[in-house]
N, CA, C and O atoms as a DFTB+ gen file, in Angstrom:
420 C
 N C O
     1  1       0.662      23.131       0.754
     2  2       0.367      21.756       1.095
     3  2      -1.003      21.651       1.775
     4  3      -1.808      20.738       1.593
     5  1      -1.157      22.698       2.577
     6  2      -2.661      22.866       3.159
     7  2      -3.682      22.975       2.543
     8  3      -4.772      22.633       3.003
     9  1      -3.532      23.406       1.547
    10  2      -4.502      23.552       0.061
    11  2      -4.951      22.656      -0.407
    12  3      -6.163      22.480      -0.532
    13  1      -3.676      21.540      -0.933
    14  2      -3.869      20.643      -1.097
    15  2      -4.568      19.055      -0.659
    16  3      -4.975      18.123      -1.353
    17  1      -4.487      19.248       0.677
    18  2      -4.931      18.712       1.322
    19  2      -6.347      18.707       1.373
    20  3      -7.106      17.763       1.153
    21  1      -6.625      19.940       1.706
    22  2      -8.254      20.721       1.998
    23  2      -8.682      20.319       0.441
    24  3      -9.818      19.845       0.413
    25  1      -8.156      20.382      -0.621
    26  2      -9.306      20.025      -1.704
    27  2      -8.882      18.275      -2.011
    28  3      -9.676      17.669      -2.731
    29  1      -8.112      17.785      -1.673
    30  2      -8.084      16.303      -1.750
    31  2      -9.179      15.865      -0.724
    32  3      -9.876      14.978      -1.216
    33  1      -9.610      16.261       0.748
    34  2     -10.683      15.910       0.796
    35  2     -11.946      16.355       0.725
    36  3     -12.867      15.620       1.082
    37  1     -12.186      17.683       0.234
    38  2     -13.140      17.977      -0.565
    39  2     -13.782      16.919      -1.580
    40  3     -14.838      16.287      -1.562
    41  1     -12.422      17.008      -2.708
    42  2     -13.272      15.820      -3.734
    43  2     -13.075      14.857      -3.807
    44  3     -13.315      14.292      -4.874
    45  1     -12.549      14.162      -2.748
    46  2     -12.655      12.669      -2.466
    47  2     -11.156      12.283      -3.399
    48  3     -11.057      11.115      -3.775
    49  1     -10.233      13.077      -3.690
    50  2      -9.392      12.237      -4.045
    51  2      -7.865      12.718      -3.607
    52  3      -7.595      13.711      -2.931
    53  1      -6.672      11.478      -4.330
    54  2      -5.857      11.809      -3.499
    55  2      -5.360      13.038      -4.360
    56  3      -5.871      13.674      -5.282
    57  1      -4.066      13.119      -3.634
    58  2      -3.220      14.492      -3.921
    59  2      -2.588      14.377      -5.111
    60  3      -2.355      15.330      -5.855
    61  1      -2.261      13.096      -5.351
    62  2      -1.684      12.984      -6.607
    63  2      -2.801      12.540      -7.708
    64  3      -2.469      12.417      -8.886
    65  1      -3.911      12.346      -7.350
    66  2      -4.758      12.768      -8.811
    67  2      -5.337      13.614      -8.824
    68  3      -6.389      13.512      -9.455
    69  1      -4.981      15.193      -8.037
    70  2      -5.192      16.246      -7.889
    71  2      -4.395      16.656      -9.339
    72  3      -4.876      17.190     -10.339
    73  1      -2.918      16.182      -9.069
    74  2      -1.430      17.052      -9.556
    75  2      -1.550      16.268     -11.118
    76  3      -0.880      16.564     -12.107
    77  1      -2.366      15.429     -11.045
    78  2      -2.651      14.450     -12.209
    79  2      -2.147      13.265     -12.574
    80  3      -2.239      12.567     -13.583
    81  1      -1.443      13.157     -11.261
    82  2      -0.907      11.503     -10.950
    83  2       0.727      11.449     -11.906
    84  3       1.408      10.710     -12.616
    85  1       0.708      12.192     -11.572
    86  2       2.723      12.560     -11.850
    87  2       3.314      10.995     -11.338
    88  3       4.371      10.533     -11.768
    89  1       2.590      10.412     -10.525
    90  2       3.739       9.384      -9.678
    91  2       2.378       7.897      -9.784
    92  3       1.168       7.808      -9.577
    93  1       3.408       7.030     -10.192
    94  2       2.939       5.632      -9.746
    95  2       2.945       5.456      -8.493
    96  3       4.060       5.273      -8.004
    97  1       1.758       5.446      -7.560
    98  2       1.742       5.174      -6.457
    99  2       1.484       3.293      -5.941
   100  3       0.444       2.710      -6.246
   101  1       2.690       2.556      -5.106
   102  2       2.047       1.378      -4.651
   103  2       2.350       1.251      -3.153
   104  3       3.152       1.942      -2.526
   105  1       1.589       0.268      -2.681
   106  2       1.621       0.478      -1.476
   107  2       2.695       0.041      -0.984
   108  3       3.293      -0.934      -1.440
   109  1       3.107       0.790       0.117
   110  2       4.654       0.428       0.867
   111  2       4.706      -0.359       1.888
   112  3       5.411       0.017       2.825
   113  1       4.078      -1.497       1.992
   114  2       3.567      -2.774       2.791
   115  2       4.006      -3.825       1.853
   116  3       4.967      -4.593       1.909
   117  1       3.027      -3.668       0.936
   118  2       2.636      -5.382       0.119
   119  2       3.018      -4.922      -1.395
   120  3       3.391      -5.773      -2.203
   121  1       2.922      -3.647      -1.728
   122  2       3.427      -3.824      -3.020
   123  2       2.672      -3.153      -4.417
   124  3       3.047      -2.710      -5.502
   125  1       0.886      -3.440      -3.426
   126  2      -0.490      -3.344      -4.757
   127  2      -0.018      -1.873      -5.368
   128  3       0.507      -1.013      -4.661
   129  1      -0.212      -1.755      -6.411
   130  2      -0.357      -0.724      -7.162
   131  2      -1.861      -0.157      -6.653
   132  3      -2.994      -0.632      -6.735
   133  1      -1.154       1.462      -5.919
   134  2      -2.674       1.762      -5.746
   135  2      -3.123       2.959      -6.579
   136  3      -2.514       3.723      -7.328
   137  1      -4.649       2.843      -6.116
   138  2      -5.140       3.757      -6.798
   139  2      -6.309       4.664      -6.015
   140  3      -6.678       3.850      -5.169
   141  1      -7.028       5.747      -5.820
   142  2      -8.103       6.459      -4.802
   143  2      -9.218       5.311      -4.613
   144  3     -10.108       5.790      -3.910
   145  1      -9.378       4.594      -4.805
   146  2     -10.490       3.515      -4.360
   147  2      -9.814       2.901      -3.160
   148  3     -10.217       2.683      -2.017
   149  1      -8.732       2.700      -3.730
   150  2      -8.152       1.770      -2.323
   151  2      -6.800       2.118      -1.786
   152  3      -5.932       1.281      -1.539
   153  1      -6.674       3.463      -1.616
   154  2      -5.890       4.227      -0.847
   155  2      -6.070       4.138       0.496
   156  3      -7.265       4.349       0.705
   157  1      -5.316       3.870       1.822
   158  2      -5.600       3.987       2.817
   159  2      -5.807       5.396       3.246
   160  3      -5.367       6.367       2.630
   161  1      -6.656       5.457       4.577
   162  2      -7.409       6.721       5.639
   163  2      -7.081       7.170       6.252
   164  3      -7.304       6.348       7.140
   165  1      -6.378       8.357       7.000
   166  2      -5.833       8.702       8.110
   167  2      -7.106       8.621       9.307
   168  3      -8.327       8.603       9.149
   169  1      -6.481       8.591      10.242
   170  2      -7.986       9.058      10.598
   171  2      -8.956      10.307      10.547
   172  3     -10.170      10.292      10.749
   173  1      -8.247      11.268      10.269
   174  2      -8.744      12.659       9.758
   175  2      -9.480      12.745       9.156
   176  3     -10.338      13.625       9.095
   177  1      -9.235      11.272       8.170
   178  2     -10.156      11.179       7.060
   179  2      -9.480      11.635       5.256
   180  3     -10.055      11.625       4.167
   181  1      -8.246      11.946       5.594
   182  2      -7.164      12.525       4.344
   183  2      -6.394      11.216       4.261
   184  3      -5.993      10.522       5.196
   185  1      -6.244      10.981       2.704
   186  2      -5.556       9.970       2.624
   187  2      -4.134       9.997       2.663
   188  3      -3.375      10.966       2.638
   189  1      -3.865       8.627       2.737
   190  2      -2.788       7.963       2.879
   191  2      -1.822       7.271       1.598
   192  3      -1.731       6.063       1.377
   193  1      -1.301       8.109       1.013
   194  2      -0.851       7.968      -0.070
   195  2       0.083       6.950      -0.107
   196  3       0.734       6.675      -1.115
   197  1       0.175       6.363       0.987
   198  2       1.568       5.667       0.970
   199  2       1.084       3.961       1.279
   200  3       1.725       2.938       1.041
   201  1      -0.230       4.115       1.868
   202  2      -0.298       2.579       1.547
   203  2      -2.074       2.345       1.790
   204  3      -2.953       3.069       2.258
   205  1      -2.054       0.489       1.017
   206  2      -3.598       0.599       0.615
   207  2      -4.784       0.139       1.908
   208  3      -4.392      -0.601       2.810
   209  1      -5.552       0.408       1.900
   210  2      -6.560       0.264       3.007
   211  2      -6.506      -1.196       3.753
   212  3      -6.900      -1.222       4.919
   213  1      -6.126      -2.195       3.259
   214  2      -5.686      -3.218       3.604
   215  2      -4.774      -3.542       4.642
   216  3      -4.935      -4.348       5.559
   217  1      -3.397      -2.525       4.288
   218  2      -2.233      -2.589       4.879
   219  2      -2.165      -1.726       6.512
   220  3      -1.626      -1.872       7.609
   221  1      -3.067      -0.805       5.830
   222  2      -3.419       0.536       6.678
   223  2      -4.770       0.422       7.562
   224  3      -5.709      -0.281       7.189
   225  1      -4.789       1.014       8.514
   226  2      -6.106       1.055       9.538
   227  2      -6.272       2.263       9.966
   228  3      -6.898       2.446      11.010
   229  1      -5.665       3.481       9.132
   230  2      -5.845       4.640      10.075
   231  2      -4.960       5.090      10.684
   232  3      -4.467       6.188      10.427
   233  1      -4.488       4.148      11.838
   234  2      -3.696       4.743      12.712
   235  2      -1.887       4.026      12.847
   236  3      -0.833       4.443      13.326
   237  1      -2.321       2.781      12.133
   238  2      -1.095       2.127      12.064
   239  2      -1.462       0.931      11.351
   240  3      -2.667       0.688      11.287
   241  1      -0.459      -0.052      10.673
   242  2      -0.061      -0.960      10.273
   243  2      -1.490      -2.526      10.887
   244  3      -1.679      -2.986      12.013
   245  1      -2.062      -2.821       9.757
   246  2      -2.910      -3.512       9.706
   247  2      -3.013      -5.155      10.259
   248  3      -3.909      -5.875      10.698
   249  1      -1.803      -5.267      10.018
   250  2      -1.214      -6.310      10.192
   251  2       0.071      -6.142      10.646
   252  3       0.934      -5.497      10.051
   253  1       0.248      -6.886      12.004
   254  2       1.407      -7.036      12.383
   255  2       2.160      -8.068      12.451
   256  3       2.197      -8.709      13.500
   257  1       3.193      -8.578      10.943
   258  2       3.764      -9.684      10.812
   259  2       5.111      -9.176      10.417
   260  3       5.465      -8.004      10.285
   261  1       5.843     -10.347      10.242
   262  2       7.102     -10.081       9.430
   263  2       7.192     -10.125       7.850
   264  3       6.410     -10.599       7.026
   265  1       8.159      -9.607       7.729
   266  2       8.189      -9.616       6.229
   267  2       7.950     -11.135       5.644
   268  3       7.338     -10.969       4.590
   269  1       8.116     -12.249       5.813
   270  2       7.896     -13.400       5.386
   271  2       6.365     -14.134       5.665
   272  3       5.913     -15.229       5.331
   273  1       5.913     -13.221       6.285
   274  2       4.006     -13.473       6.467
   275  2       3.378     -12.926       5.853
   276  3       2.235     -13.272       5.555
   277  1       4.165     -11.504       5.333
   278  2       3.310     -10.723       4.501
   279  2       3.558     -10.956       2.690
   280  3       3.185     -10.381       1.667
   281  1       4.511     -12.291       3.079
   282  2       4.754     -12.732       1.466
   283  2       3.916     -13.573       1.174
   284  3       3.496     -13.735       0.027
   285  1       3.446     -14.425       2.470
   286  2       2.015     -15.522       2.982
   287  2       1.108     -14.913       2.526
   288  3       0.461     -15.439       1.620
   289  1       0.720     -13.455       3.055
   290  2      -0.590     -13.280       3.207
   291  2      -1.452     -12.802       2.038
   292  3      -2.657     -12.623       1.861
   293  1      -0.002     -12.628       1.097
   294  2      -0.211     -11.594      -0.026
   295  2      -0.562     -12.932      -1.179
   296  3      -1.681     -13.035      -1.682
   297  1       0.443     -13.798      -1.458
   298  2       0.109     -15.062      -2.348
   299  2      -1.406     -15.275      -3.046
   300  3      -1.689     -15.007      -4.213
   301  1      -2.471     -15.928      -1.835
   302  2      -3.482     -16.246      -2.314
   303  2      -4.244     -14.947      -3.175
   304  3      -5.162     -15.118      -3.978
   305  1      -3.576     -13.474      -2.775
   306  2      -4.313     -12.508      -3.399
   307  2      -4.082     -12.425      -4.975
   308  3      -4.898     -12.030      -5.807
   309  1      -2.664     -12.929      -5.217
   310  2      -1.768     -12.542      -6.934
   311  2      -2.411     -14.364      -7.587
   312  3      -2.332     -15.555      -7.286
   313  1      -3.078     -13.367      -8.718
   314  2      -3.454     -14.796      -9.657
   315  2      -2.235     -15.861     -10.094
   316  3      -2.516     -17.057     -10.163
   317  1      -1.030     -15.454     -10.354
   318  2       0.077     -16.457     -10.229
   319  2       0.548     -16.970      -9.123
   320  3       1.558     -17.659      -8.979
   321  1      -0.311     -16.568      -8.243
   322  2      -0.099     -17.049      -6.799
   323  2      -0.544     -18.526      -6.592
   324  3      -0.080     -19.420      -5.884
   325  1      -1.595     -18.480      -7.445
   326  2      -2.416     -19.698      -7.141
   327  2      -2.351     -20.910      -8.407
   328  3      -3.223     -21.753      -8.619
   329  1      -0.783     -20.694      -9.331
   330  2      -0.585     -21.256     -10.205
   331  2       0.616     -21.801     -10.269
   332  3       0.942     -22.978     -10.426
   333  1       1.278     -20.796     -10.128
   334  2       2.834     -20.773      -9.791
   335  2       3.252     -20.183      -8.357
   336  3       4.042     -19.239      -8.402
   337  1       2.882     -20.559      -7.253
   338  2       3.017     -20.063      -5.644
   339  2       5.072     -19.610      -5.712
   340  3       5.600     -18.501      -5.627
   341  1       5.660     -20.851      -5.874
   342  2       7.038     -20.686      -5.847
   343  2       7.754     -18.997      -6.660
   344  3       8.527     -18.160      -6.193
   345  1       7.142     -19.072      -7.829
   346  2       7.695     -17.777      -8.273
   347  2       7.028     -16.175      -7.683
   348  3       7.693     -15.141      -7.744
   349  1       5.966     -16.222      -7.262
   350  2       5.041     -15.397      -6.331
   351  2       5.838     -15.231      -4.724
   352  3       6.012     -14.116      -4.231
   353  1       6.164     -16.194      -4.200
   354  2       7.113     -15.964      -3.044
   355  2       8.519     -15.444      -3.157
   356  3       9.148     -15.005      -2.195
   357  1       9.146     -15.547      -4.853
   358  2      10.338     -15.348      -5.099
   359  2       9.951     -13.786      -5.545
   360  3      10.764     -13.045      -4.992
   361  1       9.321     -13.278      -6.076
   362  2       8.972     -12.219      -6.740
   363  2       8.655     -11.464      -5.328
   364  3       9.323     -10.478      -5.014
   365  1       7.863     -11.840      -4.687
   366  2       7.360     -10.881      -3.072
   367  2       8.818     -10.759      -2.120
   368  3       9.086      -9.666      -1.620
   369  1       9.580     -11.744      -1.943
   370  2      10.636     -11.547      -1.441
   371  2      11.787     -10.677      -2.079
   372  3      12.496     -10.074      -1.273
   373  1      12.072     -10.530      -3.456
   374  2      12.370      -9.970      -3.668
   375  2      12.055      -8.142      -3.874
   376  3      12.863      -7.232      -4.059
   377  1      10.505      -8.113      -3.744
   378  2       9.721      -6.681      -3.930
   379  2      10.419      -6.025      -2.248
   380  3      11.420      -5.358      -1.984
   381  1       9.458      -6.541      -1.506
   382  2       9.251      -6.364       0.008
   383  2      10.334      -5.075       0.383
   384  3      10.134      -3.878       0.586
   385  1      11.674      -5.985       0.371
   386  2      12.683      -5.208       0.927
   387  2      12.753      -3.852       0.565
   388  3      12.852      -3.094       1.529
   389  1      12.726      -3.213      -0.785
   390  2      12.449      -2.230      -1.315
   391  2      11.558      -1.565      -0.921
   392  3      11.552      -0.561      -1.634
   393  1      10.697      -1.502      -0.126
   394  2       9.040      -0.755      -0.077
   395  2       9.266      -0.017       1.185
   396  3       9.839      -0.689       2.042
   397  1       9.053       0.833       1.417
   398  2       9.467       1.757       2.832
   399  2       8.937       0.508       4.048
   400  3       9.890      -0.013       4.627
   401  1       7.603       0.023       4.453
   402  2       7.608      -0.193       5.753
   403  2       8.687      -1.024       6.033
   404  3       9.135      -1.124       7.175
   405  1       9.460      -2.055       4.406
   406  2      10.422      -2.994       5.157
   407  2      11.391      -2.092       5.360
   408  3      11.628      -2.022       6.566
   409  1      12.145      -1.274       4.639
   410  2      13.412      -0.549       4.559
   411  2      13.337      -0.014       6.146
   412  3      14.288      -0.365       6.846
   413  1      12.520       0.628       6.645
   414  2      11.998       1.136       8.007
   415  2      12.628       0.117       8.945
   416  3      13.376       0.461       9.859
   417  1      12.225      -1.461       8.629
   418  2      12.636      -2.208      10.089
   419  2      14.009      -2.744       9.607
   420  3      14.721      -3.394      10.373
């Protein structure tokens, strides 16, 4: 795992497009499908496979809301957000619960 690590930040990427991306990674906040551009940072500087730079600050949770703010905050970002808002809040409420940081609280 130390290996791994040490050459994920060597070449700037994560661990799983080391292994060749075996796993759909999305973020366990909001949902985004991520990818090494917008993977969150530890502060070490090794990423954070588990959620996107947005959600993440390094050291903790970017935002501190409830699950029903982060269905708010996320909306204006999803292009059916801004067409169809009602099915975008039904679709986020239904994602959310599933994603580790909610399962966590």
């Amino acid at each position: 795992m130390e290996t791994l690590q040490a050459l994920s930040r060597l070449f700037g990427v994560s661990i799983n497009t080391l292994l060749g991306s075996p796993r759909t990674l999305v973020c366990q906040s909001c949902g985004m499908p991520l990818s090494d551009d917008i993977l969150a940072k530890n502060t070490d500087g090794s990423f954070n496979e588990q959620y996107c730079m947005w959600c993440w600050d390094g050291e903790g949770f970017a935002q501190d809301c409830t699950m029903e703010e982060m269905v708010e905050h996320c909306l204006p970002h999803m292009p059916l957000g801004r067409t169809d808002p009602e099915a975008c809040r039904a679709y986020m409420r239904s994602l959310l619960p599933t994603l580790g940081r909610w399962k966590e609280n």
